[in-house]
mmCIF file of C-alpha atoms (C1' of nucleotides) in Angstrom:
data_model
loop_
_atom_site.group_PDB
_atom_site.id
_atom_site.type_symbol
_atom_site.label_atom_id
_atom_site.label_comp_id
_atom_site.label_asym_id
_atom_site.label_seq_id
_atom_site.Cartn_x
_atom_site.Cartn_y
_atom_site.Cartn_z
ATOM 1 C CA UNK A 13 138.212 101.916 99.427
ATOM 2 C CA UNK A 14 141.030 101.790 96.734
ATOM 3 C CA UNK A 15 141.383 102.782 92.915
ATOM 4 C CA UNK A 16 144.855 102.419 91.912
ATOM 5 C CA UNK A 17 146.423 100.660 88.895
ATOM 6 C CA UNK A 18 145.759 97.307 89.665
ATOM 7 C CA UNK A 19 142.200 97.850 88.393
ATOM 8 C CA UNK A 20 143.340 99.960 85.510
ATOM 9 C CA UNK A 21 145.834 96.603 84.616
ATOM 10 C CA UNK A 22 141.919 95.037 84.398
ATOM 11 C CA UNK A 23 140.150 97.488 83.045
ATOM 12 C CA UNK A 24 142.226 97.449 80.002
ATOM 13 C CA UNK A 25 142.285 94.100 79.883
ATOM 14 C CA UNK A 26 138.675 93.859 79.509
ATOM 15 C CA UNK A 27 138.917 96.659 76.983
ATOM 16 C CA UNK A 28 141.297 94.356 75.381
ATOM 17 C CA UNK A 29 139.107 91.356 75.120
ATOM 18 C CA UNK A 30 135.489 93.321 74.153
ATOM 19 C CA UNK A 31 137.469 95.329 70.873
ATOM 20 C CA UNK A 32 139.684 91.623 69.723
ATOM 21 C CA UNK A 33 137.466 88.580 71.347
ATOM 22 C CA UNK A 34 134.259 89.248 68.447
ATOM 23 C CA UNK A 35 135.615 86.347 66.389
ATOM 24 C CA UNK A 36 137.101 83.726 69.261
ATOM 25 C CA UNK A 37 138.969 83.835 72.067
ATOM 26 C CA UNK A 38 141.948 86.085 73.221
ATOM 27 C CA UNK A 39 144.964 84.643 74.918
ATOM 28 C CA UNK A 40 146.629 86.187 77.535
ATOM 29 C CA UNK A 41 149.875 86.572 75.584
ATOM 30 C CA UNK A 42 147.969 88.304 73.263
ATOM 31 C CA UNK A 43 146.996 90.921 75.721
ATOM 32 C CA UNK A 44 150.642 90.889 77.613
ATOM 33 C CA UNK A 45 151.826 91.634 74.207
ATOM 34 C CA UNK A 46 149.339 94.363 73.365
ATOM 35 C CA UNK A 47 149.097 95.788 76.780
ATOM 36 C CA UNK A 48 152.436 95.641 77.994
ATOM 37 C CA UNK A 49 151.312 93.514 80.810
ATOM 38 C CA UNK A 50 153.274 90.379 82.126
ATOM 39 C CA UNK A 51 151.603 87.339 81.606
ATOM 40 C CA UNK A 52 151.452 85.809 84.934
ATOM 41 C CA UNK A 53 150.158 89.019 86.548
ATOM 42 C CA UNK A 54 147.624 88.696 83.966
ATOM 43 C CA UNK A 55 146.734 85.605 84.923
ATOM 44 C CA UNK A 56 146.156 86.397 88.642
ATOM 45 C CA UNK A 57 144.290 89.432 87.302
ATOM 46 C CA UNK A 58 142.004 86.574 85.378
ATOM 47 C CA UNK A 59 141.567 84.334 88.140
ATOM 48 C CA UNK A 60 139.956 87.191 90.111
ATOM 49 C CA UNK A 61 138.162 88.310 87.122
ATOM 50 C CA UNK A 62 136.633 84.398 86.297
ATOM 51 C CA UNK A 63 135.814 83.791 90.223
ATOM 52 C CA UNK A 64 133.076 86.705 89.269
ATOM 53 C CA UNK A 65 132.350 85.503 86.129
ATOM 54 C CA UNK A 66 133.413 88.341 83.769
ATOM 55 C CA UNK A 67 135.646 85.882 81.771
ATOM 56 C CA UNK A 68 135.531 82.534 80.846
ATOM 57 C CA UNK A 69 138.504 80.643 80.130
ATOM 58 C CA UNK A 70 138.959 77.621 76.800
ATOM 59 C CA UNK A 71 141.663 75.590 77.634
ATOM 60 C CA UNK A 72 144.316 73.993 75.045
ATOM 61 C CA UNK A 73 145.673 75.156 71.792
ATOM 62 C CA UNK A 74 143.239 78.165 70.544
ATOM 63 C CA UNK A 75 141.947 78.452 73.587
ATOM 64 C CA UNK A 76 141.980 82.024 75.579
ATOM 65 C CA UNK A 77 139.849 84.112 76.815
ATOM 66 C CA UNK A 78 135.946 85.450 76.505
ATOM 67 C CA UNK A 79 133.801 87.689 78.002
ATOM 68 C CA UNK A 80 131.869 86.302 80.428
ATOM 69 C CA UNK A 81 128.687 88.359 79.334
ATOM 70 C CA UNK A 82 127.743 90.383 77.125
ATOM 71 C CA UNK A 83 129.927 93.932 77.367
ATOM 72 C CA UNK A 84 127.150 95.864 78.092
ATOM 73 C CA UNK A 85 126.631 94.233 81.582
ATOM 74 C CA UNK A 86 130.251 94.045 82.891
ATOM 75 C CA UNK A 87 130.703 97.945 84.570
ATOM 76 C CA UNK A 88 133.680 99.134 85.354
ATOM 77 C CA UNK A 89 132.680 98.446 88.745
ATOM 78 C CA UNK A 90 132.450 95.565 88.636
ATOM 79 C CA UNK A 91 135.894 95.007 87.227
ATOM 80 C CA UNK A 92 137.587 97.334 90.054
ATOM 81 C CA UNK A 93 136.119 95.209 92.901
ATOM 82 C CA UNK A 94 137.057 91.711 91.433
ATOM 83 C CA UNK A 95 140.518 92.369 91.296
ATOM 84 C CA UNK A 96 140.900 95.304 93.920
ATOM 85 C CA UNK A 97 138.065 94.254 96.204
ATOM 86 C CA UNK A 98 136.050 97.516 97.099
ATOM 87 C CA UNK A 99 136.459 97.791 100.785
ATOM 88 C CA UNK A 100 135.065 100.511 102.633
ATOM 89 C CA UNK A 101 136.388 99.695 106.236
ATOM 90 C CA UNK A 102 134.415 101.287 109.539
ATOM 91 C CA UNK A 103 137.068 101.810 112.148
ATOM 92 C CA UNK A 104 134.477 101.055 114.224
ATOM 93 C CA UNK A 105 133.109 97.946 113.594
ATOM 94 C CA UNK A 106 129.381 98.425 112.740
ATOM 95 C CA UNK A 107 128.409 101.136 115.901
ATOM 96 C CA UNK A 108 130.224 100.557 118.766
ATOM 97 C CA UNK A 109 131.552 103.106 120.707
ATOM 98 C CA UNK A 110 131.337 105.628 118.218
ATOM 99 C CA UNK A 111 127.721 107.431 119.005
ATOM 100 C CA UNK A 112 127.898 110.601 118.447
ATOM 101 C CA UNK A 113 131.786 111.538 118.541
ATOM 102 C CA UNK A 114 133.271 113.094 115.372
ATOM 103 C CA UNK A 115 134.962 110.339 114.301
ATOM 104 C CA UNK A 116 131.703 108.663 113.493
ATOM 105 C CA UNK A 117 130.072 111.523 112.186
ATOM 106 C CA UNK A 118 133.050 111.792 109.415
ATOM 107 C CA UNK A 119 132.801 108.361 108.809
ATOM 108 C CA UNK A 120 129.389 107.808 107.900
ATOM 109 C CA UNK A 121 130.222 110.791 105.145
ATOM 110 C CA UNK A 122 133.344 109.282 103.654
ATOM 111 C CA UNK A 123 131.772 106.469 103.144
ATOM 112 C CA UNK A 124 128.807 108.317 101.293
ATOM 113 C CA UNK A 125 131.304 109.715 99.045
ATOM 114 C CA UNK A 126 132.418 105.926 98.145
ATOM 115 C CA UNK A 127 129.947 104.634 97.520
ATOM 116 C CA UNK A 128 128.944 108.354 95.356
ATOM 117 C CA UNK A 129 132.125 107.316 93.065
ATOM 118 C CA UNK A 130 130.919 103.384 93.268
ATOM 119 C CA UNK A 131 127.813 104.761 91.326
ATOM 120 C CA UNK A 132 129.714 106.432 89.410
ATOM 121 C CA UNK A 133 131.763 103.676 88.130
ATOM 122 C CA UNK A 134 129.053 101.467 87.954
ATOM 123 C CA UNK A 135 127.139 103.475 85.297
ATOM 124 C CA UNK A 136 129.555 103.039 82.812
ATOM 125 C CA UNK A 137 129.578 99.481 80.992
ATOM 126 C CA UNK A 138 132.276 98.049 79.154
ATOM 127 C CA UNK A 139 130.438 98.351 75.881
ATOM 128 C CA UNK A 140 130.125 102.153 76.519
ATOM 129 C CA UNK A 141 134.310 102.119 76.888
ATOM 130 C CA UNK A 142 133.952 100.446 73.686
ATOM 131 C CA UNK A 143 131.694 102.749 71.838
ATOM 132 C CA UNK A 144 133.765 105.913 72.925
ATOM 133 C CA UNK A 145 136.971 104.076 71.616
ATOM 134 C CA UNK A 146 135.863 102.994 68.148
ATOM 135 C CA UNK A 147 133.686 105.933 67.272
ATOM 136 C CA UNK A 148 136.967 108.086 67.037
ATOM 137 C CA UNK A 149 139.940 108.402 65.414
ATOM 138 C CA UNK A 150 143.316 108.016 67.069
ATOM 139 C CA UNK A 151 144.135 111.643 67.230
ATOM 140 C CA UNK A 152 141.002 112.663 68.678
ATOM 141 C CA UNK A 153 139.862 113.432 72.346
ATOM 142 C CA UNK A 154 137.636 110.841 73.266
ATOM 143 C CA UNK A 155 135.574 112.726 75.772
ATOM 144 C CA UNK A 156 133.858 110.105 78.378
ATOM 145 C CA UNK A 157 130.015 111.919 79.240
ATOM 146 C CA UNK A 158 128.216 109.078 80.482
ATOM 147 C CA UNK A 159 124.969 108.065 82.049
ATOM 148 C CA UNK A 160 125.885 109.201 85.437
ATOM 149 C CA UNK A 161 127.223 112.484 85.554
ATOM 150 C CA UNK A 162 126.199 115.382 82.674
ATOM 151 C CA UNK A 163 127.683 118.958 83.953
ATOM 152 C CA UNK A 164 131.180 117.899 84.941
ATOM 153 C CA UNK A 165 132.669 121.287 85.143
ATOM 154 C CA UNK A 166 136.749 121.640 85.722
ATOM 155 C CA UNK A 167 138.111 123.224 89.343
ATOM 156 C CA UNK B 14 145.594 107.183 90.605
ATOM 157 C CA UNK B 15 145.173 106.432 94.179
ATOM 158 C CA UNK B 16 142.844 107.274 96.543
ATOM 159 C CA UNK B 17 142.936 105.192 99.946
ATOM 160 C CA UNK B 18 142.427 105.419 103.610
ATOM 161 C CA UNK B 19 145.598 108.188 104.087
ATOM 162 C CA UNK B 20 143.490 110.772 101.746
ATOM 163 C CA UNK B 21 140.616 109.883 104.276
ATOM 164 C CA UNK B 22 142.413 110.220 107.337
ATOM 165 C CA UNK B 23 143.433 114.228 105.639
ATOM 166 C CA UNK B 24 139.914 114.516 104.893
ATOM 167 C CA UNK B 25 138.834 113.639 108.815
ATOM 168 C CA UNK B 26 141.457 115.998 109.899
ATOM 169 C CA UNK B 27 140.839 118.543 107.825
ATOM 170 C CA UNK B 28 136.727 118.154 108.941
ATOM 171 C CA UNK B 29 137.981 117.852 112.017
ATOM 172 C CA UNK B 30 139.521 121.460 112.078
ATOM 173 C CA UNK B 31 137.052 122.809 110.126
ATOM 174 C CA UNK B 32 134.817 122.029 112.587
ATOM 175 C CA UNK B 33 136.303 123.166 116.048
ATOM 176 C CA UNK B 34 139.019 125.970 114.371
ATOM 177 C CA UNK B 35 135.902 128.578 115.053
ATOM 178 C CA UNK B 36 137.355 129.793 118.155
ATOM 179 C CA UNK B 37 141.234 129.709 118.168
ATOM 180 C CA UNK B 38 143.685 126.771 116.643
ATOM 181 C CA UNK B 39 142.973 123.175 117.193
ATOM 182 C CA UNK B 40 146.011 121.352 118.039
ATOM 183 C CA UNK B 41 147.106 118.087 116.567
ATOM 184 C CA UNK B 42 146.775 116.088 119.803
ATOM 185 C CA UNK B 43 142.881 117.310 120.050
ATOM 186 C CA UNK B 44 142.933 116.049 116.794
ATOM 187 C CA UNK B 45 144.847 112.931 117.236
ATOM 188 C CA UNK B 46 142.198 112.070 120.209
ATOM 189 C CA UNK B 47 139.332 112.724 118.355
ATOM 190 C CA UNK B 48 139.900 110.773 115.102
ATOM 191 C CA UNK B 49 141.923 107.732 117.014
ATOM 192 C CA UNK B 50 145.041 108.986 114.507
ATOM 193 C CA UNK B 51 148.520 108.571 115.763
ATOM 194 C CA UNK B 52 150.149 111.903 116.288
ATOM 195 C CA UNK B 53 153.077 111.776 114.479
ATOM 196 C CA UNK B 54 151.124 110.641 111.274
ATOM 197 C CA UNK B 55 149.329 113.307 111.380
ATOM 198 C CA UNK B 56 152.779 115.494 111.357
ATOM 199 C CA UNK B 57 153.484 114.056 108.525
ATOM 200 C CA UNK B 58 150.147 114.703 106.793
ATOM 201 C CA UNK B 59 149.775 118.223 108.005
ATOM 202 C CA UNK B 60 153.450 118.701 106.582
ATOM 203 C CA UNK B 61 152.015 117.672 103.131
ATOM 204 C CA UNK B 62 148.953 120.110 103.923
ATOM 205 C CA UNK B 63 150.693 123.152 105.091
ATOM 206 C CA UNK B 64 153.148 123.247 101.974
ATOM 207 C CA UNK B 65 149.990 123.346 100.058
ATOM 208 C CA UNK B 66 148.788 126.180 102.232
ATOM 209 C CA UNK B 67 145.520 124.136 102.936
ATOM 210 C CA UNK B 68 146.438 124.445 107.046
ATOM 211 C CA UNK B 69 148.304 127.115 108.770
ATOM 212 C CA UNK B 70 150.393 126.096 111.766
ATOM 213 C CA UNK B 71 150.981 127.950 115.154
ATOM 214 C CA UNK B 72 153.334 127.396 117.258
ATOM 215 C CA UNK B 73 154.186 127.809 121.267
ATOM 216 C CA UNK B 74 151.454 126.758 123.785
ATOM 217 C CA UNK B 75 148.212 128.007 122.668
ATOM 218 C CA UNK B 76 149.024 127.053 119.318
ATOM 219 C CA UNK B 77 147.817 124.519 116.740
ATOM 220 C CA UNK B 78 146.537 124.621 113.091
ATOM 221 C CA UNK B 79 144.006 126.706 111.481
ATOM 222 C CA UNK B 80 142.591 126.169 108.213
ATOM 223 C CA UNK B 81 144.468 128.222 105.703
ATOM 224 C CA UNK B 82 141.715 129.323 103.242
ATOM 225 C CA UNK B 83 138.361 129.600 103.969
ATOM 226 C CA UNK B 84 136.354 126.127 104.161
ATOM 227 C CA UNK B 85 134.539 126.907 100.996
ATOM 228 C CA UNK B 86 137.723 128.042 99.185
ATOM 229 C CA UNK B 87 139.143 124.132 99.948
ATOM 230 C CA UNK B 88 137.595 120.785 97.998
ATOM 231 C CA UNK B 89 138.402 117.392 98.991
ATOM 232 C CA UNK B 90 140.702 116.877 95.901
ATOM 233 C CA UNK B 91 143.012 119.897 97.106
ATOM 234 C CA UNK B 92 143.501 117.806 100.467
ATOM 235 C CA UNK B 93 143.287 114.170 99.082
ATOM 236 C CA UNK B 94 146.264 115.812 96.257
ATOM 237 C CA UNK B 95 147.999 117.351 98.846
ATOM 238 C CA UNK B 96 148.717 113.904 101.267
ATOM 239 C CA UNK B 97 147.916 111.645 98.248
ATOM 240 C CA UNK B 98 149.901 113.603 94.985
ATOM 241 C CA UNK B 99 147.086 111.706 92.474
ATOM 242 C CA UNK B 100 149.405 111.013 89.666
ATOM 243 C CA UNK B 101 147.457 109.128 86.866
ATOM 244 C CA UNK B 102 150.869 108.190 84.995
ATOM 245 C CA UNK B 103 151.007 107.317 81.497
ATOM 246 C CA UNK B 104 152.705 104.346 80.685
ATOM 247 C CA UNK B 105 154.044 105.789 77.122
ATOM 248 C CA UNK B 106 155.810 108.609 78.527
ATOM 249 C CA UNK B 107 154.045 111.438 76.709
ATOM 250 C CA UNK B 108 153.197 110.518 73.264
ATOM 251 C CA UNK B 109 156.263 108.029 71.845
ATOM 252 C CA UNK B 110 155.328 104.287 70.737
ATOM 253 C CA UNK B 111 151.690 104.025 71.085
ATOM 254 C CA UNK B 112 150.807 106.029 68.276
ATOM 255 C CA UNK B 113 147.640 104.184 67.367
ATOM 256 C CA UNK B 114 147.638 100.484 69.344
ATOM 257 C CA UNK B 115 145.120 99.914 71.772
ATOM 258 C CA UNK B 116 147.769 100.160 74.667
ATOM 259 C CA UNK B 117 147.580 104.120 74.048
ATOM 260 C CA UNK B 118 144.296 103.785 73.399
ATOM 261 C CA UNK B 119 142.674 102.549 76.484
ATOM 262 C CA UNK B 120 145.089 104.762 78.286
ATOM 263 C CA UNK B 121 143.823 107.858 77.175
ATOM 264 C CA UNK B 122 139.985 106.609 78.413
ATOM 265 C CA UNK B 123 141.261 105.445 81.698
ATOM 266 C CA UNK B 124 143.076 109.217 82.372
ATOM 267 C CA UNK B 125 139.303 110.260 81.748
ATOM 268 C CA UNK B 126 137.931 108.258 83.842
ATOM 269 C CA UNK B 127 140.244 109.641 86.245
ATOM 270 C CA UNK B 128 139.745 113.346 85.646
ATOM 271 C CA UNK B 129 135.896 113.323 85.828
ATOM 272 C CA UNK B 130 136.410 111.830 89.482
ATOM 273 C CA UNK B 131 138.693 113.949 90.414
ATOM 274 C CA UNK B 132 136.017 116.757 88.998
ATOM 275 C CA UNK B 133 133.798 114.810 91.078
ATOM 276 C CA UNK B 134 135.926 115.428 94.617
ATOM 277 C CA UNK B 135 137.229 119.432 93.097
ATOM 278 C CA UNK B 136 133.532 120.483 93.589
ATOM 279 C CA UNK B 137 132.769 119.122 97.038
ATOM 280 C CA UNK B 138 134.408 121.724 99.773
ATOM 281 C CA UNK B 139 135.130 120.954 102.841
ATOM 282 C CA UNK B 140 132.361 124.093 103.878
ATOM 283 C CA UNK B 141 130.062 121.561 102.044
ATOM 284 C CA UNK B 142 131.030 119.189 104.389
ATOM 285 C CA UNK B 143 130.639 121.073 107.379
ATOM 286 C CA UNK B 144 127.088 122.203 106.445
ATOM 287 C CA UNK B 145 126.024 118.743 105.399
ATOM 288 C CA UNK B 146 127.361 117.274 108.969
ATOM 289 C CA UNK B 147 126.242 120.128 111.525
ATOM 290 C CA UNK B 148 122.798 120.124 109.435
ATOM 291 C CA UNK B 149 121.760 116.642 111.324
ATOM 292 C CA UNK B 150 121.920 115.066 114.489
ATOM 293 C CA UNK B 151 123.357 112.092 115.042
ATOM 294 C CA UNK B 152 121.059 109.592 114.572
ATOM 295 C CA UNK B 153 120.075 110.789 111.120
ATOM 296 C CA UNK B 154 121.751 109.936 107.963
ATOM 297 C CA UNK B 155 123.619 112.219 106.164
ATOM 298 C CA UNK B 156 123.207 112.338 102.228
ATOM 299 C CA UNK B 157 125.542 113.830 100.448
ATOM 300 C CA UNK B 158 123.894 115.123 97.638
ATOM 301 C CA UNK B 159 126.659 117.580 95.966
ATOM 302 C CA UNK B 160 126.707 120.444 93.591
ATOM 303 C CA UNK B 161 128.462 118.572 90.822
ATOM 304 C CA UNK B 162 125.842 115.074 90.683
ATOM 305 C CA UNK B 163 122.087 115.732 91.045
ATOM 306 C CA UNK B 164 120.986 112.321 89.676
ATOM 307 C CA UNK B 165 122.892 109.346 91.293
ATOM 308 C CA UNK B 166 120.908 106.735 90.891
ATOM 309 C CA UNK B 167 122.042 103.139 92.386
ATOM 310 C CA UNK B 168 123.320 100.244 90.529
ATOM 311 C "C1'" DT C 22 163.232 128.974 132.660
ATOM 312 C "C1'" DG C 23 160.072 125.619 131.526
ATOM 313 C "C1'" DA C 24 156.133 123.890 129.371
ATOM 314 C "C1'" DT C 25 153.784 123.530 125.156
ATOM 315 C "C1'" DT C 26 153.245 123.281 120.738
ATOM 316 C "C1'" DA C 27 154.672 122.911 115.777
ATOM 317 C "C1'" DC C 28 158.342 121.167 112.932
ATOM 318 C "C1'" DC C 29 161.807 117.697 111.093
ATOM 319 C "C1'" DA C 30 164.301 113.217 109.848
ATOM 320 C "C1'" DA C 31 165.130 108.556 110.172
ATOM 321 C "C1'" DG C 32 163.726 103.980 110.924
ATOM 322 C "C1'" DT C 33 160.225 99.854 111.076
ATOM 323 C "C1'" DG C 34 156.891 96.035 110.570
ATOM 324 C "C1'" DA C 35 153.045 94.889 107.846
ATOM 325 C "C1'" DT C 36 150.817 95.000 103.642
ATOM 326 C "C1'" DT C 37 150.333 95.678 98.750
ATOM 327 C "C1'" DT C 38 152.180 95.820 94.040
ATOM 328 C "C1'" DA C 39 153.911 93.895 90.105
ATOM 329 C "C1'" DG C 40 156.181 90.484 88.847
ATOM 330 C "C1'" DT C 41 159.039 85.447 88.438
ATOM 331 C "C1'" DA C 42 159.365 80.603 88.604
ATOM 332 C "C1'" DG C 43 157.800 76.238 88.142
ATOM 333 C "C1'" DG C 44 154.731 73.534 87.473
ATOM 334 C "C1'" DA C 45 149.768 70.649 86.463
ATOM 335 C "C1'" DA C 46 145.448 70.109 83.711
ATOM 336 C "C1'" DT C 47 143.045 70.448 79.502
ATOM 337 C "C1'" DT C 48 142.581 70.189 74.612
ATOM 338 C "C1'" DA C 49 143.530 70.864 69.529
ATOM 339 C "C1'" DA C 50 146.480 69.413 65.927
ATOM 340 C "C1'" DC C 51 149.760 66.204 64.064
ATOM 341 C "C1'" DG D 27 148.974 58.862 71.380
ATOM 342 C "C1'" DT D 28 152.279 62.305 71.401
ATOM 343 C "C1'" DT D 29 153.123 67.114 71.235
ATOM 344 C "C1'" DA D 30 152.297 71.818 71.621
ATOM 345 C "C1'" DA D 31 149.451 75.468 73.193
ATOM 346 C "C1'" DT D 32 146.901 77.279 76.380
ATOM 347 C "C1'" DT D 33 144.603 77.949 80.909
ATOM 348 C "C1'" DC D 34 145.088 77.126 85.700
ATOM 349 C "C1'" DC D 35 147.525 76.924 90.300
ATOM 350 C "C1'" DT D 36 150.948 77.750 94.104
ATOM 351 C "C1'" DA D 37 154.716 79.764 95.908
ATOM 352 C "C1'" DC D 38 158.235 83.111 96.081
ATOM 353 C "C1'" DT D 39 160.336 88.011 95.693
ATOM 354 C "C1'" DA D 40 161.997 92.924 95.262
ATOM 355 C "C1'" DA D 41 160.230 97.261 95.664
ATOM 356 C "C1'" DA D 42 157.022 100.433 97.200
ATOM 357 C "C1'" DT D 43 153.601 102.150 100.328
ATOM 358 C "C1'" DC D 44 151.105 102.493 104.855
ATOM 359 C "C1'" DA D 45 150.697 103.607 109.398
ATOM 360 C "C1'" DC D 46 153.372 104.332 112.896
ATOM 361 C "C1'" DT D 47 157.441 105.053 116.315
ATOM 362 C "C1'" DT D 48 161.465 107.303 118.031
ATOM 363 C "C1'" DG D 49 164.062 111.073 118.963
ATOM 364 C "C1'" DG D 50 164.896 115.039 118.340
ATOM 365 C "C1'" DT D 51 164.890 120.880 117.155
ATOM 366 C "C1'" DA D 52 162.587 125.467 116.927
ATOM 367 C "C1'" DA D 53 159.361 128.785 118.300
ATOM 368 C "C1'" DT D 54 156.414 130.915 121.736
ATOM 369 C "C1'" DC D 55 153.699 131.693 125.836
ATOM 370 C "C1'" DA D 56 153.520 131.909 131.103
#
DNA sequence: TGATTACCAAGTGATTTAGTAGGAATTAAC
DNA sequence: GTTAATTCCTACTAAATCACTTGGTAATCA
């Protein structure tokens, strides 16, 4: 499994196009400019994102960039495994020789806590990102309690 | 952020130990054997480990690594932030030029996002772990049903 | 003394990251 | 119909990271 930028790079991108792409589409420049993204790793980004269909592309002078549904279906999951491509790899490929040794027994429970954090992620939509964001002004804390998890408490 | 296959090959160790450090220090080879990990990678991640006082090393023959809290006293973001150091960088060093455009904006709600997973991993303990694994035989599957999330429900 | 272990540092091939460069295809505006 | 704007596509690249190897040194037990 991964998480690293790459996915934020998307994720914000998508945040991008749900709060500017109400009236017509964005461009990638646009977001390169805004984001502080270079273009043409924003368009690799996009060609991942359109092979799942999160974004559709217009073509030609005003084109750019739209959603691909509505913001409320797109979660952040999916968003992390177009571009990063959620891979939780057995060493073992399926069961072989792993029976009952350790290795197998930690395996089968790190991949339990994936797919935990895959639920995670997946319970918050795009459209809650966007709710959190405009509800609040720019000096303000936007705390982030979604669906999924209610008594977060610090370490 | 990051969190990839070397925080899971800590975590394994670090089970690993937990597990057969009852009677006397497990040595890196036993571990190396178990897990299929090379040995000297696993030097290197116990070095990251022990300066974090997660592990405790012994040396001489006879020796090997004990745990260096209790298993309860030790979650799996202490050892993933030990091998891993899970920087979520801001782009914006600090607070200069992104006052109130969306590049600051999004940033902010992605270092959440970050922070209630790693909330997620501070309150699962390796002891949790242990109890959860030793709890089943082998042909059974383990949930993982944690302190911090009661109500995962699938996407 | 010798074996066994942890410790330490440097190097390496493969992969990923974040980006450049250079185009081709589509389409709106002139 | 030409031009400009945009997406789309392929290939390349420097830097970093991953997983590992090599070759040691230091401590400790028998």
């Amino acid at each position: 499994m991964r998480l690293s930028t790459k996915g934020r790079y998307a994720v914000t991108a998508m945040l991008d196009l749900a709060i500017n792409g109400k009236n017509g589409p964005v461009t990638l420049a646009e977001i390169s400019e805004n984001q502080g993204i270079s273009l043409s790793y924003l368009e690799q980004l996009f060609a991942a994102l359109r092979s799942k269909e999160l974004v559709r592309g217009v073509r030609g002078p005003g084109g750019g960039y739209y959603l691909g549904k509505s913001s409320d279906e797109i979660s952040i999951a999916n968003i992390i495994c177009a571009v990063d491509e959620w891979v939780e790899f057995t060493r073992c490929g399926g069961r072989q020789n792993c029976s009952g040794g350790a290795r197998c027994l930690t395996h089968t429970l790190w991949d339990d806590l994936s797919s935990e954090i895959f639920n995670f992620l997946a319970n918050i939509s795009l459209g809650d990102l966007v709710r959190r964001n405009l509800g609040k002004k720019d000096g303000e804390e936007p705390s982030l309690n979604v669906v999924a998890n209610a008594d977060s408490q610090a370490a």
